[in-house]
Amino acid sequence: MVLEEAIATAIADLESQLREVVIKYNITLENIYNFNKKGFLIRLRYTIK
């Protein structure tokens, strides 16, 4: 139970930090991307072609 609470707290902290950065730099939602290694490699492959 302690681990789950720690994870939930960490996620909430990250969400709060993200919200602060989005507001501070006036970032619009269409300029926020979800990147993982596979998604990046797929985009890189199509960019190189």
Short mmCIF file of C-alpha atoms in Angstrom, two decimals, residues 2-39:
data_model
loop_
_atom_site.label_atom_id
_atom_site.label_comp_id
_atom_site.label_asym_id
_atom_site.label_seq_id
_atom_site.Cartn_x
_atom_site.Cartn_y
_atom_site.Cartn_z
CA VAL A 2 2.87 2.39 0.76
CA LEU A 3 4.36 1.88 -2.72
CA GLU A 4 1.03 2.64 -4.40
CA GLU A 5 0.70 5.84 -2.37
CA ALA A 6 4.25 6.87 -3.27
CA ILE A 7 3.56 6.26 -6.96
CA ALA A 8 0.29 8.21 -6.79
CA THR A 9 2.07 11.10 -5.06
CA ALA A 10 4.88 11.10 -7.64
CA ILE A 11 2.38 11.15 -10.51
CA ALA A 12 0.41 13.97 -8.90
CA ASP A 13 3.65 15.95 -8.44
CA LEU A 14 4.61 15.43 -12.09
CA GLU A 15 1.15 16.52 -13.25
CA SER A 16 1.42 19.64 -11.10
CA GLN A 17 4.87 20.47 -12.49
CA LEU A 18 3.64 19.92 -16.05
CA ARG A 19 0.66 22.21 -15.45
CA GLU A 20 2.97 24.93 -14.08
CA VAL A 21 5.29 24.72 -17.11
CA VAL A 22 2.37 24.75 -19.56
CA ILE A 23 0.97 27.88 -17.92
CA LYS A 24 4.36 29.60 -17.50
CA TYR A 25 5.35 29.16 -21.15
CA ASN A 26 1.81 29.41 -22.58
CA ILE A 27 2.06 25.98 -24.23
CA THR A 28 -1.04 24.91 -26.16
CA LEU A 29 -2.32 21.34 -26.03
CA GLU A 30 -1.62 20.78 -29.73
CA ASN A 31 2.07 21.38 -28.95
CA ILE A 32 2.27 18.62 -26.34
CA TYR A 33 3.31 15.22 -27.64
CA ASN A 34 3.56 11.76 -26.12
CA PHE A 35 6.92 10.31 -27.14
CA ASN A 36 8.28 6.91 -26.39
CA LYS A 37 11.25 5.22 -28.05
CA LYS A 38 9.13 3.30 -30.54
CA GLY A 39 7.01 6.31 -31.49
#
